[in-house]
Amino acid sequence: MSEHPIVVFDSGLGGLTVVAALHRMMPHEHFVFFADRARVPYASLSPNLITRYACESASFLKEHEPKAGVIACNTVSAVALPEVERVLSVPVINVLHPTAAAATRATKNKRIGVLATSATVKRNTYSLVLNELLPGVEVTSQGCPLLVPLVEDGWTEGDIPRSIVEHYLGGLIEAKVDTVVLGCTHYEYFREHIQHAMGPNVTLVDTPLAASVELDQWLESHHSLERTGPGSVKVFSSDVTDALYRVVETLFSNTSNISIEAVSVERLAKAVALP
Ligand code: DGL
């Protein structure tokens, strides 16, 4: 079983930050990642459509006979977790719960800021999970709808992205949060801007690391961790553009066993087995 792959998916490039961290922590594992870039951003869609697209992605990945799955998308984790678990029918790690747990361990003043997509903020999932883990915690949430399109466009550097990021941080600074959750995996690409604007005393939770630790511990405790041989990363995307190649080159510069392949949305729809 341990030689079976781990499948990971997101609506787009954000999920690659999670794959990079997984691959760093578990270098002998085989990862198959799918990015639904043809239909990103998910956050502007209805919950029904987000669930359908997430199930299509999961069904496609299921064909690779995985031993475990990782939902590298907070929006899908908030909206469609049980449906994806049903489709994959292997143990599934999502990014939202380990991130929330790490945030409650990090905060000292019990004030946590959450930057997320508008769909995740509307669902209030972070606030609910954080309050369950740390009763009485004050959560300040901010939707950041412009950030996902900027990442997909490969535009994360310079004055304009920086000022957009700063615009979204006003409420968190006012609320005096000491911990910030990047509640959308795309926001990892703005980590430095966010840290700089929030100041050195504010902790930014590391979602890719939190999810990697959770998966690593699960595999270890179930004797399913691959311990030998070179690992690999297969990247599938419903749209392959230069921005994807650039991100892969940057995040996986030390990985030789990596491939990129396009998958059409028609092919995805064929894979679907809605629960
Ligand atoms: N990376 C996804 C997340 O973590 C972005 C969702 C979207 O496509 O709007 O929520």
PDB file of N, CA, C and O and ligand atoms in Angstrom, residues 10-11 14 40-43 72-75 117 120 148 183-186, ligand 1:
ATOM      1  N   ASP A  10      -6.654  21.378  -5.691  1.00  0.00           N
ATOM      2  CA  ASP A  10      -7.069  22.753  -5.387  1.00  0.00           C
ATOM      3  C   ASP A  10      -7.709  23.293  -6.652  1.00  0.00           C
ATOM      4  O   ASP A  10      -7.605  22.695  -7.729  1.00  0.00           O
ATOM      5  N   SER A  11      -8.342  24.472  -6.517  1.00  0.00           N
ATOM      6  CA  SER A  11      -8.882  25.120  -7.707  1.00  0.00           C
ATOM      7  C   SER A  11      -7.761  25.667  -8.588  1.00  0.00           C
ATOM      8  O   SER A  11      -7.989  25.942  -9.761  1.00  0.00           O
ATOM      9  N   GLY A  14      -2.612  27.736  -5.756  1.00  0.00           N
ATOM     10  CA  GLY A  14      -2.408  27.740  -4.306  1.00  0.00           C
ATOM     11  C   GLY A  14      -2.005  26.377  -3.782  1.00  0.00           C
ATOM     12  O   GLY A  14      -1.111  26.245  -2.936  1.00  0.00           O
ATOM     13  N   VAL A  40     -11.111  28.293 -11.968  1.00  0.00           N
ATOM     14  CA  VAL A  40     -10.779  29.102 -10.801  1.00  0.00           C
ATOM     15  C   VAL A  40     -11.260  30.550 -11.050  1.00  0.00           C
ATOM     16  O   VAL A  40     -11.263  30.974 -12.205  1.00  0.00           O
ATOM     17  N   PRO A  41     -11.702  31.328 -10.071  1.00  0.00           N
ATOM     18  CA  PRO A  41     -11.819  31.020  -8.653  1.00  0.00           C
ATOM     19  C   PRO A  41     -13.137  30.333  -8.314  1.00  0.00           C
ATOM     20  O   PRO A  41     -14.186  30.688  -8.822  1.00  0.00           O
ATOM     21  N   TYR A  42     -13.040  29.339  -7.438  1.00  0.00           N
ATOM     22  CA  TYR A  42     -14.231  28.636  -6.972  1.00  0.00           C
ATOM     23  C   TYR A  42     -15.102  29.535  -6.086  1.00  0.00           C
ATOM     24  O   TYR A  42     -16.315  29.351  -6.021  1.00  0.00           O
ATOM     25  N   ALA A  43     -14.447  30.460  -5.373  1.00  0.00           N
ATOM     26  CA  ALA A  43     -15.161  31.205  -4.325  1.00  0.00           C
ATOM     27  C   ALA A  43     -16.341  32.011  -4.856  1.00  0.00           C
ATOM     28  O   ALA A  43     -17.269  32.313  -4.117  1.00  0.00           O
ATOM     29  N   ALA A  72      -6.245  20.632  -0.755  1.00  0.00           N
ATOM     30  CA  ALA A  72      -5.360  21.784  -0.565  1.00  0.00           C
ATOM     31  C   ALA A  72      -6.095  23.081  -0.874  1.00  0.00           C
ATOM     32  O   ALA A  72      -5.518  24.019  -1.430  1.00  0.00           O
ATOM     33  N   CYS A  73      -7.372  23.117  -0.550  1.00  0.00           N
ATOM     34  CA  CYS A  73      -8.219  24.275  -0.836  1.00  0.00           C
ATOM     35  C   CYS A  73      -9.119  24.509   0.376  1.00  0.00           C
ATOM     36  O   CYS A  73      -9.885  23.610   0.767  1.00  0.00           O
ATOM     37  N   ASN A  74      -9.011  25.681   0.962  1.00  0.00           N
ATOM     38  CA  ASN A  74      -9.838  25.987   2.141  1.00  0.00           C
ATOM     39  C   ASN A  74     -11.310  26.084   1.769  1.00  0.00           C
ATOM     40  O   ASN A  74     -12.182  25.695   2.552  1.00  0.00           O
ATOM     41  N   THR A  75     -11.571  26.615   0.582  1.00  0.00           N
ATOM     42  CA  THR A  75     -12.961  26.805   0.167  1.00  0.00           C
ATOM     43  C   THR A  75     -13.659  25.451   0.048  1.00  0.00           C
ATOM     44  O   THR A  75     -14.771  25.263   0.549  1.00  0.00           O
ATOM     45  N   THR A 117     -11.205  33.349   1.246  1.00  0.00           N
ATOM     46  CA  THR A 117     -12.065  33.713   0.124  1.00  0.00           C
ATOM     47  C   THR A 117     -13.435  34.109   0.694  1.00  0.00           C
ATOM     48  O   THR A 117     -13.782  33.740   1.826  1.00  0.00           O
ATOM     49  N   THR A 120     -15.474  31.119   1.933  1.00  0.00           N
ATOM     50  CA  THR A 120     -15.068  30.575   3.236  1.00  0.00           C
ATOM     51  C   THR A 120     -15.523  31.503   4.357  1.00  0.00           C
ATOM     52  O   THR A 120     -16.017  31.039   5.394  1.00  0.00           O
ATOM     53  N   VAL A 148      -6.792  35.753  -5.430  1.00  0.00           N
ATOM     54  CA  VAL A 148      -6.678  34.518  -6.220  1.00  0.00           C
ATOM     55  C   VAL A 148      -6.409  34.838  -7.708  1.00  0.00           C
ATOM     56  O   VAL A 148      -5.465  34.292  -8.300  1.00  0.00           O
ATOM     57  N   GLY A 183      -6.148  31.814   5.120  1.00  0.00           N
ATOM     58  CA  GLY A 183      -7.208  30.823   4.954  1.00  0.00           C
ATOM     59  C   GLY A 183      -7.567  30.544   3.513  1.00  0.00           C
ATOM     60  O   GLY A 183      -8.708  30.168   3.196  1.00  0.00           O
ATOM     61  N   CYS A 184      -6.613  30.721   2.626  1.00  0.00           N
ATOM     62  CA  CYS A 184      -6.733  30.345   1.208  1.00  0.00           C
ATOM     63  C   CYS A 184      -5.310  30.038   0.781  1.00  0.00           C
ATOM     64  O   CYS A 184      -4.405  30.848   1.027  1.00  0.00           O
ATOM     65  N   THR A 185      -5.108  28.879   0.184  1.00  0.00           N
ATOM     66  CA  THR A 185      -3.731  28.471  -0.096  1.00  0.00           C
ATOM     67  C   THR A 185      -3.037  29.379  -1.123  1.00  0.00           C
ATOM     68  O   THR A 185      -1.813  29.450  -1.152  1.00  0.00           O
ATOM     69  N   HIS A 186      -3.830  30.093  -1.918  1.00  0.00           N
ATOM     70  CA  HIS A 186      -3.223  31.050  -2.850  1.00  0.00           C
ATOM     71  C   HIS A 186      -2.485  32.177  -2.115  1.00  0.00           C
ATOM     72  O   HIS A 186      -1.553  32.762  -2.657  1.00  0.00           O
TER      73      HIS A 186
HETATM   74  N1  DGL B   1      -6.842  27.991  -2.958  1.00  0.00           N
HETATM   75  C1  DGL B   1      -8.272  28.082  -2.753  1.00  0.00           C
HETATM   76  C2  DGL B   1      -8.571  28.142  -1.253  1.00  0.00           C
HETATM   77  O1  DGL B   1      -7.727  27.732  -0.461  1.00  0.00           O
HETATM   78  C3  DGL B   1      -8.835  29.181  -3.600  1.00  0.00           C
HETATM   79  C4  DGL B   1     -10.316  29.070  -3.793  1.00  0.00           C
HETATM   80  C5  DGL B   1     -10.883  29.753  -5.038  1.00  0.00           C
HETATM   81  O2  DGL B   1     -10.636  29.251  -6.128  1.00  0.00           O
HETATM   82  O3  DGL B   1     -11.603  30.741  -4.889  1.00  0.00           O
HETATM   83  O4  DGL B   1      -9.621  28.524  -0.811  1.00  0.00           O
END
